[in-house]
Tab-separated table of C-alpha atoms in Angstrom:
chain	number	residue	atom	x	y	z
A	140	MET	CA	150.616	171.647	-82.148
A	141	LYS	CA	149.569	171.981	-78.500
A	142	GLU	CA	150.052	175.807	-78.646
A	143	LYS	CA	147.927	176.044	-81.794
A	144	PHE	CA	145.269	173.811	-80.223
A	145	SER	CA	145.194	175.911	-77.045
A	146	LYS	CA	145.113	179.215	-78.928
A	147	GLU	CA	142.200	178.216	-81.185
A	148	TYR	CA	140.136	176.854	-78.307
A	149	GLY	CA	140.883	179.855	-76.123
A	150	GLU	CA	139.980	182.349	-78.845
A	151	THR	CA	136.716	180.543	-79.608
A	152	PHE	CA	135.832	180.385	-75.911
A	153	ALA	CA	136.503	184.129	-75.465
A	154	ARG	CA	134.377	184.988	-78.496
A	155	LEU	CA	131.431	182.892	-77.289
A	156	ARG	CA	131.766	184.235	-73.739
A	157	GLU	CA	131.623	187.841	-74.949
A	158	GLN	CA	128.726	187.119	-77.325
A	159	ARG	CA	126.743	185.718	-74.409
A	160	HIS	CA	127.723	188.571	-72.102
A	161	PHE	CA	129.597	186.491	-69.524
A	162	LEU	CA	132.403	188.038	-67.466
A	163	LEU	CA	135.578	186.211	-66.487
A	164	THR	CA	134.437	186.441	-62.878
A	165	ASP	CA	131.212	184.515	-63.685
A	166	PHE	CA	133.180	181.284	-64.013
A	167	LYS	CA	134.206	181.257	-60.383
A	168	ALA	CA	130.870	179.446	-59.984
A	169	VAL	CA	132.405	176.390	-61.698
A	170	GLY	CA	135.734	176.634	-59.890
A	171	LEU	CA	137.758	178.646	-62.434
A	172	SER	CA	139.734	181.692	-61.353
A	173	VAL	CA	139.954	184.801	-63.520
A	174	SER	CA	143.685	184.250	-64.066
A	175	THR	CA	143.230	180.606	-65.180
A	176	LEU	CA	140.477	181.477	-67.621
A	177	SER	CA	142.401	184.494	-68.930
A	178	ARG	CA	145.450	182.323	-69.624
A	179	PHE	CA	143.231	179.802	-71.426
A	180	GLU	CA	141.668	182.479	-73.637
A	181	ASN	CA	145.137	183.834	-74.479
A	182	GLY	CA	146.411	180.401	-75.510
A	183	GLU	CA	148.781	180.095	-72.559
A	184	GLN	CA	147.045	177.205	-70.790
A	185	ILE	CA	144.796	174.244	-71.596
A	186	LEU	CA	141.741	173.551	-69.445
A	187	ARG	CA	141.015	170.017	-68.294
A	188	TYR	CA	137.988	168.496	-70.023
A	189	HIS	CA	135.790	168.630	-66.938
A	190	GLN	CA	136.645	172.329	-66.471
A	191	LEU	CA	135.831	173.131	-70.089
A	192	ASP	CA	132.614	171.121	-69.956
A	193	ALA	CA	131.442	172.879	-66.773
A	194	SER	CA	132.244	176.290	-68.280
A	195	LEU	CA	130.403	175.518	-71.503
A	196	GLU	CA	127.432	174.164	-69.569
A	197	LEU	CA	127.267	177.463	-67.683
A	198	MET	CA	126.919	179.227	-71.060
A	199	LYS	CA	124.434	176.575	-72.325
A	200	ILE	CA	126.813	175.395	-75.075
A	201	GLU	CA	127.322	171.725	-75.972
A	202	VAL	CA	130.893	170.421	-76.213
A	203	GLY	CA	130.185	169.268	-79.769
A	204	GLU	CA	129.023	172.764	-80.721
A	205	PHE	CA	132.145	174.301	-79.224
A	206	GLU	CA	134.423	171.936	-81.181
A	207	TYR	CA	132.404	172.729	-84.318
A	208	PHE	CA	132.928	176.467	-83.820
A	209	THR	CA	136.629	175.959	-83.063
A	210	ASN	CA	137.227	173.994	-86.268
A	211	GLY	CA	135.775	176.767	-88.451
A	212	PHE	CA	132.347	175.130	-88.667
A	213	GLU	CA	133.858	171.826	-89.831
A	214	SER	CA	134.134	168.535	-87.973
A	215	ASP	CA	137.622	167.431	-86.999
A	216	TYR	CA	138.924	165.272	-89.866
A	217	PHE	CA	139.952	162.274	-87.763
A	218	ILE	CA	136.774	162.329	-85.684
A	219	GLU	CA	134.725	162.536	-88.874
A	220	ILE	CA	136.561	159.485	-90.240
A	221	CYS	CA	135.858	157.610	-86.988
A	222	ASN	CA	132.178	158.540	-87.289
A	223	GLN	CA	132.167	157.130	-90.836
A	224	ILE	CA	133.809	153.919	-89.610
A	225	GLU	CA	131.243	153.577	-86.807
A	226	GLU	CA	128.341	154.169	-89.184
A	227	ALA	CA	129.695	151.702	-91.755
A	228	ASN	CA	130.217	149.125	-89.002
A	229	TYR	CA	126.644	149.502	-87.728
A	230	GLN	CA	125.333	149.211	-91.292
A	231	LYS	CA	127.619	146.242	-92.035
A	232	ASN	CA	128.852	148.253	-95.026
A	233	HIS	CA	132.041	146.320	-95.745
A	234	LYS	CA	132.570	148.175	-99.021
A	235	LYS	CA	132.796	151.496	-97.181
A	236	LEU	CA	135.083	150.006	-94.528
A	237	ARG	CA	137.404	148.679	-97.240
A	238	GLU	CA	137.473	152.110	-98.908
A	239	ILE	CA	138.443	153.800	-95.630
A	240	TYR	CA	141.026	151.093	-94.956
A	241	GLU	CA	142.614	151.467	-98.405
A	242	GLU	CA	142.673	155.272	-98.227
A	243	SER	CA	144.108	155.373	-94.693
A	244	THR	CA	146.746	152.800	-95.684
A	245	LYS	CA	147.661	154.817	-98.774
A	246	TYR	CA	148.183	158.000	-96.735
A	247	ASN	CA	149.897	156.189	-93.846
A	248	GLN	CA	147.181	156.940	-91.276
A	249	ARG	CA	148.255	153.881	-89.355
A	250	LEU	CA	145.798	153.852	-86.439
A	251	ILE	CA	142.779	154.384	-88.694
A	252	SER	CA	144.084	151.708	-91.054
A	253	LEU	CA	144.496	149.145	-88.251
A	254	ALA	CA	141.166	149.996	-86.597
A	255	THR	CA	139.291	149.624	-89.900
A	256	LYS	CA	141.109	146.421	-90.817
A	257	ASN	CA	140.150	145.039	-87.403
A	258	LEU	CA	136.463	145.387	-88.312
A	259	LEU	CA	137.003	143.514	-91.579
A	260	LYS	CA	139.248	140.696	-90.354
A	261	GLU	CA	141.346	139.792	-87.333
A	262	LEU	CA	144.576	141.701	-86.804
A	263	THR	CA	147.886	139.864	-86.577
A	264	PRO	CA	149.598	139.622	-83.148
A	265	LEU	CA	152.138	142.236	-84.292
A	266	GLU	CA	149.369	144.640	-85.340
A	267	LYS	CA	147.595	144.169	-82.008
A	268	ALA	CA	150.859	144.874	-80.208
A	269	GLU	CA	151.322	148.019	-82.300
A	270	ILE	CA	147.912	149.324	-81.246
A	271	ARG	CA	148.585	148.349	-77.634
A	272	ASP	CA	151.883	150.235	-77.584
A	273	HIS	CA	150.255	153.341	-79.003
A	274	LEU	CA	147.353	153.288	-76.552
A	275	PHE	CA	149.613	152.722	-73.547
A	276	ALA	CA	151.682	155.758	-74.563
A	277	ILE	CA	148.688	158.146	-74.431
A	278	THR	CA	148.701	160.644	-71.572
A	279	GLU	CA	145.906	162.951	-72.772
A	280	TRP	CA	143.108	161.017	-74.445
A	281	SER	CA	141.145	162.703	-77.221
A	282	PHE	CA	137.858	161.513	-78.700
A	283	PHE	CA	139.868	160.146	-81.630
A	284	GLU	CA	141.926	157.760	-79.476
A	285	LEU	CA	138.814	156.693	-77.565
A	286	SER	CA	137.111	155.911	-80.880
A	287	ILE	CA	140.080	153.820	-82.006
A	288	LEU	CA	139.965	151.931	-78.692
A	289	SER	CA	136.236	151.267	-79.114
A	290	PHE	CA	136.878	149.635	-82.516
A	291	VAL	CA	139.614	147.284	-81.326
A	292	ILE	CA	139.043	146.519	-77.630
A	293	GLU	CA	136.808	143.508	-78.150
A	294	GLN	CA	139.526	141.753	-80.166
A	295	LEU	CA	142.444	142.521	-77.826
A	296	SER	CA	143.643	139.983	-75.281
A	297	SER	CA	142.158	139.980	-71.782
A	298	VAL	CA	145.473	141.201	-70.361
A	299	MET	CA	145.612	144.112	-72.822
A	300	ARG	CA	141.990	145.064	-72.147
A	301	ALA	CA	142.440	144.961	-68.383
A	302	SER	CA	145.637	147.022	-68.439
A	303	ILE	CA	144.297	149.727	-70.744
A	304	LEU	CA	140.959	150.078	-68.945
A	305	LYS	CA	142.502	150.055	-65.477
A	306	ASP	CA	144.956	152.783	-66.431
A	307	PHE	CA	142.342	154.866	-68.223
A	308	LEU	CA	139.628	154.690	-65.555
A	309	LYS	CA	142.146	155.434	-62.802
A	310	ASN	CA	143.574	158.575	-64.411
A	311	ASN	CA	140.692	159.935	-66.493
A	312	VAL	CA	137.591	159.965	-64.285
A	313	HIS	CA	136.957	163.587	-65.336
A	314	TYR	CA	135.952	162.414	-68.838
A	315	MET	CA	132.801	160.888	-67.345
A	316	SER	CA	131.376	164.376	-66.762
A	317	VAL	CA	131.353	165.120	-70.524
A	318	SER	CA	128.378	163.407	-72.193
A	319	LYS	CA	130.125	162.829	-75.537
A	320	TYR	CA	133.089	161.101	-73.879
A	321	ARG	CA	130.904	159.389	-71.304
A	322	GLU	CA	128.884	157.577	-73.972
A	323	LYS	CA	132.033	156.486	-75.796
A	324	ILE	CA	133.580	155.173	-72.556
A	325	PHE	CA	130.444	153.132	-71.803
A	326	GLN	CA	130.637	151.723	-75.335
A	327	ILE	CA	134.275	150.741	-74.785
A	328	ILE	CA	133.572	149.007	-71.456
A	329	CYS	CA	130.530	147.166	-72.863
A	330	ARG	CA	132.523	145.952	-75.858
A	331	ALA	CA	135.308	144.864	-73.511
A	332	ALA	CA	132.715	142.894	-71.520
A	333	VAL	CA	131.563	141.134	-74.711
A	334	GLY	CA	135.179	140.191	-75.422
A	335	GLU	CA	135.517	138.712	-71.936
A	336	ILE	CA	132.227	136.813	-72.276
A	337	HIS	CA	133.454	135.276	-75.532
A	338	HIS	CA	136.674	134.234	-73.790
A	339	GLY	CA	134.690	132.569	-70.995
A	340	ASN	CA	135.820	135.066	-68.350
A	341	ARG	CA	132.640	135.173	-66.293
A	342	GLU	CA	133.851	137.211	-63.306
A	343	ILE	CA	135.790	139.800	-65.325
A	344	SER	CA	132.869	140.418	-67.695
A	345	GLN	CA	130.475	140.698	-64.751
A	346	GLU	CA	132.763	143.218	-63.069
A	347	LEU	CA	132.919	145.322	-66.233
A	348	LEU	CA	129.124	145.355	-66.524
A	349	GLU	CA	128.766	146.330	-62.864
A	350	ASN	CA	131.235	149.159	-63.501
A	351	VAL	CA	128.911	150.500	-66.224
A	352	ASN	CA	125.719	149.954	-64.240
A	353	MET	CA	126.886	151.913	-61.200
A	354	ARG	CA	127.902	154.884	-63.387
A	355	LEU	CA	124.726	155.123	-65.497
A	356	ASN	CA	122.373	158.010	-64.827
A	357	ILE	CA	118.898	158.989	-66.007
A	358	LYS	CA	120.200	160.769	-69.126
A	359	ASP	CA	122.154	157.765	-70.427
A	360	VAL	CA	119.473	156.365	-72.751
A	361	PHE	CA	121.629	154.782	-75.459
A	362	PRO	CA	124.371	153.603	-73.063
A	363	ARG	CA	121.680	152.008	-70.899
A	364	CYS	CA	120.318	150.124	-73.927
A	365	MET	CA	123.834	149.005	-74.787
A	366	TYR	CA	124.366	147.844	-71.209
A	367	LEU	CA	121.014	146.009	-71.204
A	368	PHE	CA	121.895	144.203	-74.417
A	369	VAL	CA	125.357	143.123	-73.208
A	370	LYS	CA	123.906	142.088	-69.840
A	371	GLY	CA	121.503	139.961	-71.871
A	372	ILE	CA	124.468	138.284	-73.573
A	373	TRP	CA	126.008	137.648	-70.148
A	374	ASP	CA	122.808	136.216	-68.671
A	375	TYR	CA	122.234	134.101	-71.766
A	376	ASN	CA	125.692	132.565	-71.379
A	377	TYR	CA	125.978	132.366	-67.598
A	378	GLY	CA	122.550	132.826	-66.082
A	379	GLU	CA	119.045	132.250	-67.290
A	380	GLN	CA	118.675	131.842	-71.050
A	381	ALA	CA	115.118	133.151	-71.004
A	382	SER	CA	115.957	136.378	-69.134
A	383	GLY	CA	119.054	136.906	-71.283
A	384	LYS	CA	117.044	136.641	-74.482
A	385	GLN	CA	114.405	138.977	-73.065
A	386	GLU	CA	116.997	141.626	-72.144
A	387	MET	CA	118.520	141.539	-75.622
A	388	GLU	CA	115.081	141.731	-77.221
A	389	ASP	CA	114.056	144.624	-74.932
A	390	ALA	CA	117.143	146.624	-75.950
A	391	ILE	CA	116.386	146.032	-79.638
A	392	THR	CA	112.772	147.126	-79.057
A	393	VAL	CA	113.945	150.411	-77.494
A	394	TYR	CA	116.157	151.197	-80.498
A	395	THR	CA	113.225	150.392	-82.802
A	396	THR	CA	110.828	152.534	-80.762
A	397	LEU	CA	113.272	155.459	-80.824
A	398	GLY	CA	113.337	155.212	-84.603
A	399	ASN	CA	116.933	154.003	-84.873
A	400	GLY	CA	116.438	151.163	-87.313
A	401	VAL	CA	120.157	150.906	-88.088
A	402	LEU	CA	121.076	150.146	-84.468
A	403	ALA	CA	118.060	147.862	-84.068
A	404	SER	CA	119.166	145.876	-87.133
A	405	TYR	CA	122.795	145.834	-85.939
A	406	TYR	CA	121.893	144.418	-82.527
A	407	GLN	CA	119.388	142.015	-84.072
A	408	GLY	CA	122.287	140.557	-86.058
A	409	ILE	CA	124.395	140.185	-82.917
A	410	TYR	CA	121.407	138.624	-81.127
A	411	ARG	CA	121.070	135.967	-83.832
A	412	GLN	CA	124.806	135.305	-83.776
A	413	GLU	CA	125.016	135.040	-79.977
A	414	THR	CA	122.126	132.595	-79.681
A	415	LYS	CA	123.420	130.570	-82.631
A	416	VAL	CA	126.938	130.296	-81.180
A	417	PHE	CA	125.582	129.326	-77.759
A	418	LYS	CA	123.461	126.523	-79.228
A	419	LYS	CA	126.444	125.166	-81.155
A	420	LYS	CA	128.572	125.275	-78.017
A	421	ASN	CA	125.965	123.340	-76.051
A	422	LYS	CA	125.713	120.664	-78.755
A	423	LYS	CA	129.472	120.098	-78.574
A	424	ILE	CA	129.296	119.718	-74.782
A	425	LYS	CA	126.585	117.090	-75.085
């Protein structure tokens, strides 16, 4: 499988490079030797994601475009399924989620089945352990595994979340240079922070949010909105209620202004739930 993967990517890269009149020597500018790039194009070596991203950027090609070309102008099946799950989750389309769950269960696509079930109802301890064991065994993360992690991380235990994130961020910093992966990683960390907030772990959730904030740059529009919204949840629970509500409302306004009504509606629902839960919690304390 790895040889086939390398060969297809290498062949596509070589074709695009020749079409755009780039020489092998041109990629020395991004730290790639002629021999390394030649081996990649011949299917003998796999480039690290940050190397591939830098090379594609030199040719003015998006990573998503490159993957599209490599897959014969079709999206990768598993990534496409994850995109459908994400869209159904944002739209609160439980019917679609159940359909994906039933189909993935029928064809024994275990990770997709568990991730989708997790969005419909809580997983059992054994199912959570199964996902944990799979994620801990990953050495080379793909967008598929990152998507699965984004669906389940909020419901995992604090210990599981901490272990997975610590290991990932320590060994996969290069993913942060690829915009597609970067946005997904921010989503994962923000969702992890929400999980910690709900478990009353003030310092851990604050640390996760600070981790996102220090990595954000000027291009990170949607991740910044996500961060602002989750920071609002944190402030609402641990800081000033007024500023927390304002931050959540500001994030929703940005999504609305950008014309993304689905995300605006999704976060509006979370906003109502968060403020409702907090009020109930305060009543019990009194």
